[in-house]
CSV table of C-alpha atoms in Angstrom, one decimal:
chain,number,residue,atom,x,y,z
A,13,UNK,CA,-100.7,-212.8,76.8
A,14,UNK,CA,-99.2,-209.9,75.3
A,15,UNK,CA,-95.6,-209.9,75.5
A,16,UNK,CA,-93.1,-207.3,76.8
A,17,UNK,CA,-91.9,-206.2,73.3
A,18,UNK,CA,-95.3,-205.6,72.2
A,19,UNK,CA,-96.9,-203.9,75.2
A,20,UNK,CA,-93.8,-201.6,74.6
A,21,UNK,CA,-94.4,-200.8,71.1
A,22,UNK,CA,-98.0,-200.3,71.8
A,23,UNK,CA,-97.3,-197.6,74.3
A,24,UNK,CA,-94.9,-195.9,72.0
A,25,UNK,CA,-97.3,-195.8,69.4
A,26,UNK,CA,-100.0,-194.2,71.6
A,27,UNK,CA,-97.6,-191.6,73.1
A,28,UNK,CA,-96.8,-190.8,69.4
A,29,UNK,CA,-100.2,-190.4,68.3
A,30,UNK,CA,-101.0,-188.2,71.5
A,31,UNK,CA,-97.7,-186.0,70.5
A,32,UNK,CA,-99.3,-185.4,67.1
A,33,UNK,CA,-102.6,-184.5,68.1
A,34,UNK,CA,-101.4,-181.4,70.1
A,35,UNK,CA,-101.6,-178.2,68.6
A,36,UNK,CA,-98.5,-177.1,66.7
A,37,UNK,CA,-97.8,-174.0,69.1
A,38,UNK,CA,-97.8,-176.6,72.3
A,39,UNK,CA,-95.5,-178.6,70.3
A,40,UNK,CA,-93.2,-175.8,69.4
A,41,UNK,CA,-93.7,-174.4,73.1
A,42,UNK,CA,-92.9,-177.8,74.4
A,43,UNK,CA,-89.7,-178.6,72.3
A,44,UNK,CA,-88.3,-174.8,73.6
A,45,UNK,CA,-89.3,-175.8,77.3
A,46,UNK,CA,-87.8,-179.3,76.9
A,47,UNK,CA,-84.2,-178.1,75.6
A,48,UNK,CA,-84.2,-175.2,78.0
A,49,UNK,CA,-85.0,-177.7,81.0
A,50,UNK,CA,-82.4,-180.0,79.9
A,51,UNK,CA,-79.8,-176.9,79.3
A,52,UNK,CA,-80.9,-175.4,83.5
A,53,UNK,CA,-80.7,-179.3,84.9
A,54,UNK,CA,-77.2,-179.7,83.5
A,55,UNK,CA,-76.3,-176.3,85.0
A,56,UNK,CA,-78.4,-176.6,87.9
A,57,UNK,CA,-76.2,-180.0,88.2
A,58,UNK,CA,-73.3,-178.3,88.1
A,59,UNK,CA,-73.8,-175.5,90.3
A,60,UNK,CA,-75.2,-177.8,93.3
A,61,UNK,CA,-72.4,-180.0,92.9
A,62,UNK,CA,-69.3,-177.3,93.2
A,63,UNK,CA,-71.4,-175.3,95.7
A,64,UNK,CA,-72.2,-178.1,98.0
A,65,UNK,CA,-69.0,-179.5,98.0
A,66,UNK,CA,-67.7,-175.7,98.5
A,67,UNK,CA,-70.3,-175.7,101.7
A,68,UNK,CA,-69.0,-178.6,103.3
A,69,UNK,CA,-65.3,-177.8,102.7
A,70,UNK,CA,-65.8,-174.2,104.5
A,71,UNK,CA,-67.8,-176.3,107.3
A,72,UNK,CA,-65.0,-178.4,108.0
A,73,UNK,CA,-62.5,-175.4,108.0
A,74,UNK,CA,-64.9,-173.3,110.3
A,75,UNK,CA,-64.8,-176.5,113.1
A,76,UNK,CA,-61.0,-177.1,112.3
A,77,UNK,CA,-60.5,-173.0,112.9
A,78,UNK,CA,-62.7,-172.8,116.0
A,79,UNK,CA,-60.8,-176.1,117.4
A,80,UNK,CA,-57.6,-173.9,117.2
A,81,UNK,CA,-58.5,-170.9,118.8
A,82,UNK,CA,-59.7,-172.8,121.7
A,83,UNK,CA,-56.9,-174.8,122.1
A,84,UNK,CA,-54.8,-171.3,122.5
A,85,UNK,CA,-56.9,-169.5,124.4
A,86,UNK,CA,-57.5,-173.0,127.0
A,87,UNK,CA,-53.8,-173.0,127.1
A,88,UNK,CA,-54.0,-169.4,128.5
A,89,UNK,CA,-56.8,-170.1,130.6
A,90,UNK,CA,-55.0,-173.2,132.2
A,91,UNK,CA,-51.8,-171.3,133.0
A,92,UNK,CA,-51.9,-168.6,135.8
A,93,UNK,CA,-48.5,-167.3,135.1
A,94,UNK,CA,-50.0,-166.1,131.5
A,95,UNK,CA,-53.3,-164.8,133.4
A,96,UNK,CA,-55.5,-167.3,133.2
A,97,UNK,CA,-57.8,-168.7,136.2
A,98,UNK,CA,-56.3,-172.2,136.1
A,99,UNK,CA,-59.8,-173.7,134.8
A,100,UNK,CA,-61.8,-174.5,131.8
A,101,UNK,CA,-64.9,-172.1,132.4
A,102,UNK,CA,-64.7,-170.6,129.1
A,103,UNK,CA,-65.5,-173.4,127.6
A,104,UNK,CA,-69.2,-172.7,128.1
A,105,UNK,CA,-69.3,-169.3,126.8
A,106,UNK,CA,-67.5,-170.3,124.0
A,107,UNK,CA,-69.3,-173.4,123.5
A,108,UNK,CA,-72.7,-170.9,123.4
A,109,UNK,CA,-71.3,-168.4,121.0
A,110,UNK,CA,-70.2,-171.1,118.6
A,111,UNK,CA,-73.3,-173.1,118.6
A,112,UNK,CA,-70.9,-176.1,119.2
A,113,UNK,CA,-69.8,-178.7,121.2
A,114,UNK,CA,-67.0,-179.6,123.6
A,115,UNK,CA,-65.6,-181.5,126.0
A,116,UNK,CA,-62.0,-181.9,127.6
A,117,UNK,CA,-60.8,-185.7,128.1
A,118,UNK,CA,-57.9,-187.2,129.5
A,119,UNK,CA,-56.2,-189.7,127.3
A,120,UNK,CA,-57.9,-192.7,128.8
A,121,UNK,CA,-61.3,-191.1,127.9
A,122,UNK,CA,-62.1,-189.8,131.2
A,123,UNK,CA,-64.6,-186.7,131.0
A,124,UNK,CA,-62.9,-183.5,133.2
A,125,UNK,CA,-65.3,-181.0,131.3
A,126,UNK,CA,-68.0,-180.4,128.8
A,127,UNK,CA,-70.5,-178.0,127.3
A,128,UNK,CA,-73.4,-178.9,125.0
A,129,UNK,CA,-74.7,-182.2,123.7
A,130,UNK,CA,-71.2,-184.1,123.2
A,131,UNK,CA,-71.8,-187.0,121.8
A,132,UNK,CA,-68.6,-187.9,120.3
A,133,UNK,CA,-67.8,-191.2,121.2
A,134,UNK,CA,-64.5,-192.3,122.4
A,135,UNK,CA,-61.2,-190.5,122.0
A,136,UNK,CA,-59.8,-190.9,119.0
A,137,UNK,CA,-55.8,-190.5,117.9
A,138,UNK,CA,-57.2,-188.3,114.7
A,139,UNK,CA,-57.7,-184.4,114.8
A,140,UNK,CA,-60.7,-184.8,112.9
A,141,UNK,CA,-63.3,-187.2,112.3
A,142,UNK,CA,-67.5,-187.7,111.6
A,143,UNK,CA,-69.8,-189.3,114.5
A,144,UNK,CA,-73.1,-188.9,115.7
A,145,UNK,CA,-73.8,-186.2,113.6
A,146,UNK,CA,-70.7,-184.3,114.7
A,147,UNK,CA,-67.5,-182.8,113.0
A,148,UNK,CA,-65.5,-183.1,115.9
A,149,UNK,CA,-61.9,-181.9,116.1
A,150,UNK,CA,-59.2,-182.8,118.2
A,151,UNK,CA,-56.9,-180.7,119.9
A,152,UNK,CA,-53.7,-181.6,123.0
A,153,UNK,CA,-53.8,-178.9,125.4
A,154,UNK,CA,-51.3,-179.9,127.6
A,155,UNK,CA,-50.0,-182.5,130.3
A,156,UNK,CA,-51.5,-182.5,133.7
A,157,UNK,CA,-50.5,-185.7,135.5
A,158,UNK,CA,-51.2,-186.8,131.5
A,159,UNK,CA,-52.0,-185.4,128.3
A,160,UNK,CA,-55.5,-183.7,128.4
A,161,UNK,CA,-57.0,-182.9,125.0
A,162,UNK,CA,-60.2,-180.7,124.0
A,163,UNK,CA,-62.6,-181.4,121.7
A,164,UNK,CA,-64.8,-179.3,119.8
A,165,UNK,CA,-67.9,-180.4,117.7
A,166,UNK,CA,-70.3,-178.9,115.7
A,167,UNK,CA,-73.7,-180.6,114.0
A,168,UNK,CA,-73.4,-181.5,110.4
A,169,UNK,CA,-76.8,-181.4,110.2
A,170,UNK,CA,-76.0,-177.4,110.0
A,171,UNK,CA,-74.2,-177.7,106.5
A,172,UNK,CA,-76.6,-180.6,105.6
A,173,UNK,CA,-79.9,-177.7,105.7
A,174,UNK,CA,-77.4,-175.1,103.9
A,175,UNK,CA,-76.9,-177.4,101.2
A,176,UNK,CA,-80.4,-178.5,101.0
A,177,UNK,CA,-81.4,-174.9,100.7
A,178,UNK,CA,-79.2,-174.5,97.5
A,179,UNK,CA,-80.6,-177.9,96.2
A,180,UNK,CA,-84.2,-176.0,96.5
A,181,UNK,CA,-83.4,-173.0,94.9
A,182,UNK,CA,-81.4,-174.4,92.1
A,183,UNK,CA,-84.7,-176.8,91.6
A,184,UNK,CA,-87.1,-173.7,91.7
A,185,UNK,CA,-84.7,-171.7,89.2
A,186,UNK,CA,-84.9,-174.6,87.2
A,187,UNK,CA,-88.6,-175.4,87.1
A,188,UNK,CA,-89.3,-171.5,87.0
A,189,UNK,CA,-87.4,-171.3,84.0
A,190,UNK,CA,-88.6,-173.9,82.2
A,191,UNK,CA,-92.1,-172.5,83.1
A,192,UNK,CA,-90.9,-169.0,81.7
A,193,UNK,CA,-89.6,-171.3,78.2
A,194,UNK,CA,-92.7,-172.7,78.0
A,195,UNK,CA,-94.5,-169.2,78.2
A,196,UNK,CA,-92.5,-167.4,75.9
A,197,UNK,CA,-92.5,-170.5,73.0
A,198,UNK,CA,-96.5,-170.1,73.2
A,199,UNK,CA,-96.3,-166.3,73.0
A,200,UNK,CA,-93.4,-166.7,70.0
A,201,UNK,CA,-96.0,-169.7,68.4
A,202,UNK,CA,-98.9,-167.6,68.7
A,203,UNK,CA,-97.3,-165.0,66.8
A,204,UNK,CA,-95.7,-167.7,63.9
A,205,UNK,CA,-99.1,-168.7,63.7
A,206,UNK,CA,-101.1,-165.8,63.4
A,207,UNK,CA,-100.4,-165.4,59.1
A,208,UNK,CA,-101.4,-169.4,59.2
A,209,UNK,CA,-104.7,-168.0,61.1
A,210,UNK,CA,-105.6,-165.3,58.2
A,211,UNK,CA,-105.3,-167.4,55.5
A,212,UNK,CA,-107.4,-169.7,57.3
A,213,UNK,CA,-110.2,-167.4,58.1
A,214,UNK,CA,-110.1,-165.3,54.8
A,215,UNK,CA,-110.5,-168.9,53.1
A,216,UNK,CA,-113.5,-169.7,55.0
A,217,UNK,CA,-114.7,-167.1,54.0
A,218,UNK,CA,-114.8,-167.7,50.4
A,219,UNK,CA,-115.7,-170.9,50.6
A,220,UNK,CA,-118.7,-169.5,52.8
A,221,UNK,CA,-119.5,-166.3,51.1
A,222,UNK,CA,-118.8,-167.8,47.4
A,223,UNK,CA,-116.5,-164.5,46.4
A,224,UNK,CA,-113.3,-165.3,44.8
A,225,UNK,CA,-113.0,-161.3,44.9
A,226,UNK,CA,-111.8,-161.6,48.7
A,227,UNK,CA,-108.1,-160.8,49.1
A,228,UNK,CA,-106.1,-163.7,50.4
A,229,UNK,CA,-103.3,-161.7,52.8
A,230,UNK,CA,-100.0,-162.2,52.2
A,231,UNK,CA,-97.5,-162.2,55.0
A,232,UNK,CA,-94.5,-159.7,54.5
A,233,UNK,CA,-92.1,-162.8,54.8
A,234,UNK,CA,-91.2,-164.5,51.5
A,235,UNK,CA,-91.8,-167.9,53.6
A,236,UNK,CA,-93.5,-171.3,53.2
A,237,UNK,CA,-96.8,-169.3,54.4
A,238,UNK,CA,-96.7,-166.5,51.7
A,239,UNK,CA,-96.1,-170.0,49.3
A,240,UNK,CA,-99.3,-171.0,50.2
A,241,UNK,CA,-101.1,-167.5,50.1
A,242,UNK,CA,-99.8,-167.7,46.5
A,243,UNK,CA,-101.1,-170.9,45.9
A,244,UNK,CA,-104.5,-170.4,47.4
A,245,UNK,CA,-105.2,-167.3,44.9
């Protein structure tokens, strides 16, 4: 049985040999589209890195922010000498227009009021925390017969999709720009090998003709190919 070390080698050897029987324009095509795929993947990485972490840390903001304007305007609402109606019906409009979450609890965990899916668990001492899907904020509103506090929620899942949509993007712009690489290196090839292409067919046709008088072209560039044109003549 062939060992480890060996079946290694052997497949190194035949990826090797299968490199150098491509054409030299898909190697030099190939080499471009390599570098420039590793040169987007380490940007790409980058990118999706600062932005996701800049999506998440505006999400958590945006739930903190909303967690505070509803604990001012409940502390209106629950106070008839500043106006309000002495109850927490706006929580549902609010709760509608935010696309959130909420519920009012007293401090022993007992439900007075609550809009949307909720699912946040038991009361917890922190103003913020992760559960169920949730970025949940909490907020004191005030003391009724005991301390009541709100608290507002909104689905991580939310962020989650934004980021994933920047993730996509960033992978297209990568792939599409390797694909553009690829394309350009077999236009630039094509064109590197075009002199290569004359001297081939002007030497074929000597050799199939039998007239030395045929001109061998000479590229304008004093390069390795215009060496060989020399050398052919």
């Amino acid at each position: 049985m062939a060992s480890p070390g060996s079946s290694t080698r052997s497949a190194a050897r035949a990826t090797s040999s299968a490199y150098r029987r491509l054409p030299i324009r898909w190697r030099l095509a190939g080499g471009s589209a390599a570098l420039t795929l590793v040169i987007l993947l380490g940007f790409a990485t980058i990118v999706g890195v600062l932005t996701t972490q800049r999506i998440y840390s505006e999400f958590d903001r945006g739930v903190a922010l909303g967690a505070d304007v509803l604990q001012r305007r409940l502390a209106v609402e629950l106070n008839p000498a500043r106006g309000g109606e002495g109850d927490f019906s706006v929580i549902d409009s609010y709760a509608e227009a935010q696309r959130a979450a909420i519920r009012v609890v007293t401090e022993d965990g007992q439900i007075i009021r609550s809009a949307g899916e909720a699912d946040f668990g038991p009361l917890r001492p922190l103003r913020s925390h992760k559960i169920n899907d949730w970025r949940v904020e909490t907020r004191q509103i005030g003391s009724f017969g005991g301390s009541l506090y709100v608290q507002y929620g909104e689905r991580l899942s939310e962020a989650r999709a934004t980021a994933a949509g920047v993730r996509f993007f960033l992978t297209l712009g990568v792939l599409g720009g390797a694909a553009l690489a690829l394309l350009a290196g077999l236009a630039t090839a094509q064109r590197a090998m075009a002199p290569v292409v004359e001297l081939t067919t002007a030497t074929r046709r000597i050799a199939a003709e039998r007239d030395p008088s045929i001109r061998i072209p000479h590229p304008e560039a004093d390069d390795e190919v215009a060496e060989l044109a020399r050398t052919l003549e």
